[in-house]
Amino acid sequence: MQKSYPLYVLISQFLLLTFFSSAGVAQERPQMLYYTKPAKVWEECLPLGNGRLGMMPDGGVTNENITLNDITLWSGSTQDANNYDAYKYLPQIRELLAQGKNDEAQAIINKNFICRGAGSGNGNGAKDPFGCYQVLADLNLRFSYGNGQQPVFTHYRRELSLDHDIAKTTYTIKGVTYTKEYFSSFGNDISIIRITADRPHQINCTATLSRSENGEAVVNAKSIILTGQLTAGGGRPGMKFMAKVMPVLTGGKLSYDHERLIIKNATSITLYISAATDFGGPNINTRVDSLFESSLRKGYDEERREHIAAYRRLFNRVSLQIGNSWINNVPTDVRLRNFQKNPDADTSLPVLFYQFGRYLSICSTRVGLLPPNLQGLWANQTQTPWNGDYHLDVNVEMNHWPLEVSNLSELNLPLTKLVEGMVPYGEKTAKAYYNARGWVAHVITNVWGFTEPGEEASWGVTKVGSGWLCNNLWQHYDFTGDQQYLKEIYPVLKGAALFYSDMLVTDKQTGWLVTSPSSSPENTFYLPNGKTASICEGPTIDNQIIRELFGNVITAGQVLRIDSAFCDSLRQKIKQLPPVGRIAKDGRLMEWLEDYKETDINHRHISHLYALYPGKLITDNGTPELAEACRKTLEARGDDGPSWSIVYKQLFWARLHDGNHAYLLLKHLIRTTDRRDMNYGAGGGIYSDLLSAGPPFQIDGNFGETAAIAEMLLQSHAGYIELLPAIPDAWKSSGEVRGLKARENVTVDFNWKNGRITSYHLYAPDKKTVRLKVNGVMTNVLVTKG
């Protein structure tokens, strides 16, 4: 369901009564990336999107490639990879774990308790039923400028406006200035490239549309049409797709041959690009042509105006200023290098990175479609890294962490729909592996509802994927207070809780109710016999997520006045769960029920700190001993890792109110790399276009950083709103925020100077009293409607 947003009303509680409109502030300081040369590789291109269609132009002068995407283009198909005999091995597995024979239990799981078939293909599932998110096509434009020689160009500029979701390339050759403008329209759902010259009849180029496999292009007098069909796995035909490019010329002549469109002596060219897949229904030809007709009737200028207006209705909700530095005359790649040398001299770069994350969320998410995957919307391969799927052990959740606090709440709804669609598949998996009611999802899923364990015990049996997803769904309710939405998601929450309630067993040593078998995501430990294992009983993250989920279901039952008996049963089981956290002899938070030694102390996952973030069971004030154990855990883990791991640690440090350490990790992330290998360890960063580099490109680092910067400025998880909870020394001089969101549907504006709040305003759609912490002082604030 799409959330409707009421008109917020200014309410009284302030230190200095001054009002700034969010839209006005957003206009004052343009948010822009720019470069002085074309992109050499795809990872340097500028991402554009409208939630369904995406493109990444490289800005080439003689040869330009524009990578095209449709967020629904997946190979694979619905499958049933459940092993329906798996539950028969549960007693044996659980007994071995109870005896401390984890390695033997893991061997049985690898043989009898994983998915059937190829699973995800170990991240290479494009040809398997699991499938893969894939590139749509490559549009190639070849330009000629006269005598056939390599042209000398000057005044080159390639830019991306975050304020308008428009990219532009300009350069001059032989006194003629060429301008290319690109956007994927939020108006008529079509991508457009506009090419102009400031002198008539100067544009000469050819256009081709191609794909490395499973696609064939046909050229006619007016357009190029690329059609194809992906595999569903096992040699079966899968998803159909279509892309069409149609040029409209001012001046000049359009002709064609068997593989390309040929344009000569044009003054301007407008390339309209439409695409569709049969993921959303048949008749893709009709849908593609309908979008063309609508956009052509409207014309370029009107399409551009509508696109900007629709995009800015989302983007302009939040503005941020840190310090007085404002650098907009230095190329972005140069700024990134300078930031590593003297980060405090460019306090506007973190602002740009924050808003870039919001930009990516808007461009890769649309209500009614799919949530952003591991690469958001953008891919340039048919075998995208890790299938471009939805990893459930932190990654897809991180993709959505900035949405509520950054005032893009409705963009959480595609994930809700994806999760609702997983439930019937997860019910089969719960029965097959655990003989349990309810539903479960493990580590990975796709658009086809995959919920089975992965193909290896070492990572594939983690079973809190469904519980973690329920946290994301709950966050939308926690921030909006939308009871109609809560009523919609309640069956999902209840089904997940029912599964965990059914499959918990009593640990023989402690008497606690624990999951068995399970694992702490992707991590491994040493056994007393010197062998290693991943499979265990009751890892800390399981205990935390289950405790949180049970509590949320109880709260939902009270709000909706339903299921009192079931909620009472959950209350009893909460009493029997392990504590939120236990402290090891070295002062760290224990990751497992036993105090095992991890095989890699710097492991990228820090799953046992879930209760610190995104959970709220561990807080500085409420559980200081556990918070200190989290701090020691982070110190031992170290600051490096893949990009998403770096920003996850930054979020933890923000929750621990250590702004300087959080800022250190931000600086650690904003380091450029050219690496594109599959990285599981140190070395994460970003590419020069600000996209997160795991490496390879993995968008969760961008979204996680946006969430982390917001968490440094505003927190509301501990029962009160706190302004500047983790501000680093480098940001204390001055700043202002407009439009961030706190829980209970409160919008917050504030200013600061020398690390202290100088003014603030709260907005809400209804009357309420909220607790507010400002400059270290807690107060109750009456928010009055109207």
Coordinates of N, CA and C in Angstrom, one line a residue, residues 99-241:
Q99 N 26.5 -32.2 22.0 CA 27.7 -32.9 22.5 C 29.0 -32.1 22.2
G100 N 28.8 -31.0 21.5 CA 30.0 -30.2 21.1 C 30.7 -30.7 19.8
K101 N 30.0 -31.6 19.1 CA 30.6 -32.1 17.9 C 30.1 -31.3 16.7
N102 N 30.4 -30.0 16.7 CA 29.8 -29.1 15.7 C 30.3 -29.5 14.3
D103 N 31.6 -29.9 14.2 CA 32.1 -30.2 12.8 C 31.3 -31.4 12.2
E104 N 31.0 -32.4 13.1 CA 30.2 -33.6 12.6 C 28.8 -33.1 12.2
A105 N 28.2 -32.3 13.0 CA 26.9 -31.8 12.6 C 26.9 -31.0 11.3
Q106 N 28.0 -30.3 11.1 CA 28.1 -29.5 9.9 C 28.3 -30.4 8.7
A107 N 28.9 -31.5 8.8 CA 29.1 -32.4 7.7 C 27.7 -33.0 7.3
I108 N 26.9 -33.3 8.3 CA 25.6 -33.8 8.0 C 24.7 -32.8 7.3
I109 N 24.9 -31.5 7.7 CA 24.1 -30.4 7.1 C 24.5 -30.3 5.6
N110 N 25.8 -30.3 5.4 CA 26.3 -30.2 4.0 C 25.7 -31.3 3.1
K111 N 25.5 -32.4 3.7 CA 25.0 -33.6 2.9 C 23.4 -33.6 2.8
N112 N 22.8 -33.2 3.9 CA 21.3 -33.4 3.9 C 20.4 -32.2 4.3
F113 N 21.1 -31.1 4.5 CA 20.3 -30.0 5.1 C 20.5 -28.7 4.3
I114 N 20.9 -28.7 3.1 CA 21.0 -27.6 2.2 C 20.0 -27.6 1.2
C115 N 20.0 -26.7 0.3 CA 19.0 -26.7 -0.8 C 19.3 -27.8 -1.8
R116 N 18.3 -28.2 -2.5 CA 18.5 -29.1 -3.6 C 19.0 -28.3 -4.9
G117 N 19.7 -29.0 -5.7 CA 20.1 -28.4 -7.0 C 21.3 -27.4 -6.8
A118 N 21.3 -26.4 -7.8 CA 22.5 -25.5 -7.9 C 22.4 -24.4 -6.9
G119 N 21.2 -24.2 -6.3 CA 21.1 -23.0 -5.4 C 21.4 -21.7 -6.1
S120 N 22.1 -20.9 -5.5 CA 22.5 -19.6 -6.2 C 23.6 -19.8 -7.1
G121 N 24.1 -21.0 -7.3 CA 25.3 -21.2 -8.2 C 26.5 -20.6 -7.6
N122 N 26.6 -20.5 -6.3 CA 27.7 -19.9 -5.6 C 27.9 -18.5 -6.1
G123 N 26.8 -17.8 -6.3 CA 26.9 -16.4 -6.7 C 27.0 -16.2 -8.2
N124 N 26.9 -17.4 -9.0 CA 27.0 -17.3 -10.4 C 25.8 -18.1 -11.0
G125 N 24.6 -17.6 -10.7 CA 23.4 -18.4 -11.0 C 22.6 -17.9 -12.2
A126 N 23.3 -17.1 -13.1 CA 22.6 -16.6 -14.3 C 21.9 -17.7 -15.1
K127 N 22.5 -18.8 -15.2 CA 22.0 -19.9 -16.0 C 21.2 -20.9 -15.2
D128 N 21.1 -20.7 -13.9 CA 20.4 -21.6 -13.0 C 19.0 -21.1 -12.7
P129 N 18.1 -21.9 -12.1 CA 16.8 -21.4 -11.8 C 16.8 -20.3 -10.8
F130 N 17.9 -20.2 -10.0 CA 17.9 -19.0 -9.0 C 17.9 -17.7 -9.8
G131 N 18.7 -17.7 -10.9 CA 18.7 -16.5 -11.7 C 19.7 -15.4 -11.3
C132 N 19.6 -14.3 -12.0 CA 20.6 -13.2 -11.8 C 20.0 -11.9 -12.4
Y133 N 20.2 -10.8 -11.7 CA 19.8 -9.5 -12.2 C 20.8 -9.2 -13.3
Q134 N 20.3 -8.7 -14.4 CA 21.2 -8.5 -15.6 C 21.1 -7.2 -16.3
V135 N 22.2 -6.8 -17.0 CA 22.1 -5.6 -17.8 C 21.1 -5.8 -18.9
L136 N 20.4 -4.6 -19.2 CA 19.5 -4.7 -20.3 C 20.1 -4.6 -21.7
A137 N 20.9 -3.6 -21.9 CA 21.6 -3.4 -23.2 C 22.6 -2.3 -23.1
D138 N 23.4 -2.2 -24.2 CA 24.4 -1.1 -24.3 C 24.0 -0.3 -25.6
L139 N 23.8 1.0 -25.4 CA 23.6 1.9 -26.5 C 24.9 2.6 -26.8
N140 N 25.4 2.4 -28.0 CA 26.7 2.9 -28.4 C 26.5 4.0 -29.5
L141 N 27.1 5.2 -29.2 CA 27.0 6.3 -30.1 C 28.4 6.6 -30.6
R142 N 28.6 6.6 -31.9 CA 29.9 7.0 -32.5 C 29.8 8.3 -33.3
F143 N 30.6 9.3 -32.9 CA 30.5 10.6 -33.4 C 31.7 10.9 -34.4
S144 N 31.5 11.6 -35.4 CA 32.5 12.1 -36.3 C 32.5 13.6 -36.4
Y145 N 33.6 14.2 -36.5 CA 33.7 15.7 -36.4 C 34.4 16.3 -37.6
G146 N 34.4 15.6 -38.8 CA 35.0 16.2 -40.0 C 36.0 15.4 -40.7
N147 N 37.2 15.7 -40.5 CA 38.3 15.1 -41.4 C 38.7 13.7 -41.1
G148 N 38.0 13.0 -40.2 CA 38.3 11.6 -39.9 C 39.5 11.5 -38.9
Q149 N 40.1 12.5 -38.5 CA 41.2 12.5 -37.6 C 40.6 12.5 -36.1
Q150 N 41.4 12.0 -35.2 CA 41.0 12.0 -33.8 C 40.8 13.5 -33.4
P151 N 39.6 13.9 -33.0 CA 39.4 15.3 -32.7 C 40.1 15.8 -31.4
V152 N 40.5 17.0 -31.4 CA 41.1 17.7 -30.2 C 39.9 18.4 -29.6
F153 N 39.6 18.0 -28.3 CA 38.5 18.7 -27.7 C 39.0 19.5 -26.4
T154 N 38.3 20.6 -26.1 CA 38.7 21.4 -25.0 C 37.4 21.7 -24.2
H155 N 37.6 22.3 -23.0 CA 36.5 22.7 -22.1 C 35.5 21.5 -21.8
Y156 N 36.2 20.4 -21.6 CA 35.3 19.2 -21.3 C 34.8 19.2 -19.9
R157 N 33.5 18.9 -19.8 CA 32.9 18.8 -18.4 C 31.8 17.7 -18.5
R158 N 31.9 16.9 -17.5 CA 30.9 15.8 -17.3 C 30.3 15.9 -15.9
E159 N 29.0 16.0 -15.8 CA 28.4 16.4 -14.5 C 27.1 15.6 -14.2
L160 N 26.8 15.5 -12.9 CA 25.6 14.9 -12.5 C 25.0 15.8 -11.4
S161 N 23.8 16.4 -11.7 CA 23.1 17.2 -10.8 C 22.2 16.3 -9.9
L162 N 22.5 16.3 -8.6 CA 21.6 15.6 -7.7 C 20.3 16.3 -7.4
D163 N 20.3 17.6 -7.7 CA 19.1 18.4 -7.5 C 18.1 18.2 -8.6
H164 N 18.5 17.7 -9.7 CA 17.6 17.5 -10.8 C 17.5 16.1 -11.4
D165 N 18.4 15.2 -11.0 CA 18.5 13.9 -11.5 C 18.8 13.9 -13.1
I166 N 19.7 14.8 -13.4 CA 20.1 15.0 -14.8 C 21.6 15.0 -14.9
A167 N 22.2 14.3 -15.9 CA 23.6 14.3 -16.2 C 23.8 15.1 -17.5
K168 N 25.0 15.7 -17.6 CA 25.3 16.5 -18.7 C 26.8 16.4 -19.1
T169 N 27.1 16.4 -20.4 CA 28.4 16.4 -20.9 C 28.6 17.6 -21.9
T170 N 29.6 18.4 -21.7 CA 29.8 19.5 -22.7 C 31.3 19.4 -23.1
Y171 N 31.6 19.8 -24.3 CA 33.0 20.0 -24.8 C 33.0 20.8 -26.1
T172 N 34.1 21.3 -26.5 CA 34.2 22.1 -27.6 C 35.3 21.5 -28.6
I173 N 34.9 21.4 -29.9 CA 35.7 21.0 -31.0 C 35.6 21.9 -32.1
K174 N 36.8 22.5 -32.5 CA 36.8 23.4 -33.7 C 35.8 24.6 -33.5
G175 N 35.7 25.1 -32.3 CA 34.9 26.2 -32.1 C 33.4 25.9 -31.9
V176 N 33.1 24.6 -32.0 CA 31.7 24.2 -31.8 C 31.5 23.6 -30.4
T177 N 30.6 24.1 -29.7 CA 30.3 23.5 -28.3 C 29.2 22.5 -28.4
Y178 N 29.4 21.2 -28.0 CA 28.5 20.2 -28.0 C 28.0 19.9 -26.6
T179 N 26.7 19.7 -26.4 CA 26.1 19.4 -25.1 C 25.2 18.2 -25.2
K180 N 25.4 17.3 -24.3 CA 24.6 16.1 -24.2 C 23.9 16.1 -22.8
E181 N 22.6 15.9 -22.8 CA 21.9 15.9 -21.5 C 21.1 14.5 -21.4
Y182 N 21.2 13.9 -20.2 CA 20.6 12.6 -20.0 C 19.8 12.5 -18.8
F183 N 18.6 11.9 -18.9 CA 17.8 11.6 -17.7 C 16.9 10.4 -18.0
S184 N 16.5 9.7 -16.9 CA 15.5 8.7 -17.0 C 14.3 9.3 -16.3
S185 N 13.3 9.5 -17.1 CA 12.2 10.4 -16.6 C 11.3 9.9 -15.6
F186 N 11.0 10.7 -14.5 CA 10.0 10.4 -13.6 C 8.6 10.8 -14.1
G187 N 8.6 11.4 -15.3 CA 7.4 11.8 -15.9 C 6.7 10.7 -16.6
N188 N 7.2 10.4 -17.9 CA 6.6 9.4 -18.7 C 7.3 8.0 -18.7
D189 N 8.2 7.8 -17.7 CA 8.9 6.5 -17.5 C 9.6 6.1 -18.8
I190 N 10.4 7.0 -19.3 CA 11.2 6.8 -20.5 C 12.6 7.5 -20.3
S191 N 13.6 6.9 -20.9 CA 15.0 7.6 -20.8 C 15.2 8.4 -22.0
I192 N 15.9 9.5 -21.8 CA 16.0 10.5 -22.9 C 17.5 11.0 -22.9
I193 N 18.0 11.1 -24.1 CA 19.3 11.8 -24.3 C 19.2 12.9 -25.3
R194 N 19.6 14.1 -25.0 CA 19.4 15.2 -25.8 C 20.8 15.7 -26.2
I195 N 21.1 15.7 -27.5 CA 22.4 16.1 -28.0 C 22.3 17.4 -28.9
T196 N 23.0 18.4 -28.5 CA 22.9 19.7 -29.3 C 24.2 20.2 -29.6
A197 N 24.3 21.1 -30.6 CA 25.5 21.9 -31.0 C 25.1 23.3 -31.1
D198 N 26.0 24.2 -30.7 CA 25.7 25.6 -30.8 C 25.8 26.3 -32.1
R199 N 26.1 25.4 -33.2 CA 26.1 25.9 -34.5 C 25.3 24.8 -35.3
P200 N 24.5 25.2 -36.3 CA 23.6 24.3 -37.0 C 24.4 23.2 -37.8
H201 N 23.8 22.0 -37.9 CA 24.2 20.9 -38.8 C 25.6 20.4 -38.5
Q202 N 25.9 20.3 -37.2 CA 27.3 19.9 -36.8 C 27.3 18.5 -36.2
I203 N 26.2 17.8 -36.0 CA 26.2 16.6 -35.3 C 26.1 15.4 -36.4
N204 N 27.1 14.6 -36.3 CA 27.2 13.4 -37.2 C 27.5 12.2 -36.3
C205 N 26.6 11.2 -36.3 CA 26.9 10.0 -35.5 C 26.1 8.8 -36.0
T206 N 26.5 7.7 -35.4 CA 25.7 6.4 -35.6 C 25.3 5.9 -34.2
A207 N 24.2 5.1 -34.2 CA 23.7 4.5 -33.0 C 23.5 3.0 -33.2
T208 N 24.0 2.2 -32.2 CA 23.7 0.8 -32.2 C 23.2 0.4 -30.8
L209 N 22.4 -0.7 -30.8 CA 21.9 -1.2 -29.5 C 22.2 -2.7 -29.5
S210 N 22.9 -3.1 -28.4 CA 23.4 -4.5 -28.4 C 23.4 -5.1 -27.0
R211 N 23.6 -6.4 -27.0 CA 23.6 -7.2 -25.8 C 24.6 -8.3 -26.0
S212 N 25.3 -8.7 -25.0 CA 26.3 -9.8 -25.3 C 25.7 -11.1 -25.5
E213 N 24.5 -11.4 -25.0 CA 23.8 -12.7 -25.3 C 22.3 -12.5 -25.1
N214 N 21.6 -13.4 -25.7 CA 20.1 -13.5 -25.6 C 19.4 -12.3 -26.0
G215 N 19.9 -11.6 -27.0 CA 19.3 -10.4 -27.5 C 19.6 -10.2 -29.0
E216 N 18.6 -9.7 -29.7 CA 18.9 -9.4 -31.2 C 18.3 -8.1 -31.5
A217 N 19.0 -7.3 -32.2 CA 18.6 -5.9 -32.6 C 18.2 -5.9 -34.1
V218 N 17.1 -5.2 -34.3 CA 16.6 -5.0 -35.7 C 16.5 -3.4 -35.9
V219 N 17.0 -3.0 -37.0 CA 17.0 -1.5 -37.3 C 16.0 -1.3 -38.4
N220 N 15.2 -0.2 -38.3 CA 14.4 0.3 -39.4 C 14.6 1.7 -39.6
A221 N 13.7 2.3 -40.4 CA 13.9 3.7 -40.8 C 13.8 4.7 -39.6
K222 N 13.2 4.3 -38.5 CA 12.9 5.2 -37.4 C 13.5 4.8 -36.1
S223 N 13.9 3.6 -36.0 CA 14.3 3.1 -34.6 C 15.2 1.9 -34.7
I224 N 15.7 1.6 -33.5 CA 16.4 0.3 -33.2 C 15.6 -0.4 -32.2
I225 N 15.3 -1.7 -32.4 CA 14.5 -2.5 -31.5 C 15.3 -3.7 -31.1
L226 N 15.6 -3.9 -29.8 CA 16.3 -5.0 -29.3 C 15.3 -5.9 -28.5
T227 N 15.2 -7.1 -28.9 CA 14.3 -8.1 -28.2 C 15.1 -9.3 -27.8
G228 N 14.6 -10.0 -26.7 CA 15.3 -11.2 -26.3 C 14.6 -11.9 -25.2
Q229 N 15.1 -13.0 -24.8 CA 14.5 -13.8 -23.7 C 15.6 -14.5 -23.0
L230 N 15.6 -14.3 -21.6 CA 16.6 -14.9 -20.8 C 16.2 -16.3 -20.5
T231 N 17.2 -17.1 -19.8 CA 16.9 -18.4 -19.5 C 16.2 -18.5 -18.1
A232 N 15.3 -19.5 -17.9 CA 14.7 -19.7 -16.6 C 15.5 -20.7 -15.8
G233 N 16.6 -21.2 -16.4 CA 17.4 -22.3 -15.8 C 17.0 -23.6 -16.3
G234 N 18.0 -24.5 -16.4 CA 17.7 -25.9 -16.9 C 17.3 -25.9 -18.4
G235 N 17.7 -24.9 -19.2 CA 17.4 -24.9 -20.6 C 16.0 -24.4 -20.9
R236 N 15.3 -23.9 -19.9 CA 13.9 -23.5 -20.1 C 13.9 -22.0 -20.5
P237 N 13.0 -21.5 -21.3 CA 12.9 -20.1 -21.6 C 12.4 -19.3 -20.5
G238 N 12.9 -18.1 -20.3 CA 12.6 -17.3 -19.1 C 12.0 -15.9 -19.5
M239 N 12.4 -14.9 -18.9 CA 11.8 -13.6 -19.0 C 12.1 -13.0 -20.4
K240 N 11.1 -12.4 -21.0 CA 11.2 -11.7 -22.2 C 11.4 -10.2 -21.9
F241 N 12.1 -9.6 -22.9 CA 12.4 -8.1 -22.7 C 12.5 -7.4 -24.0

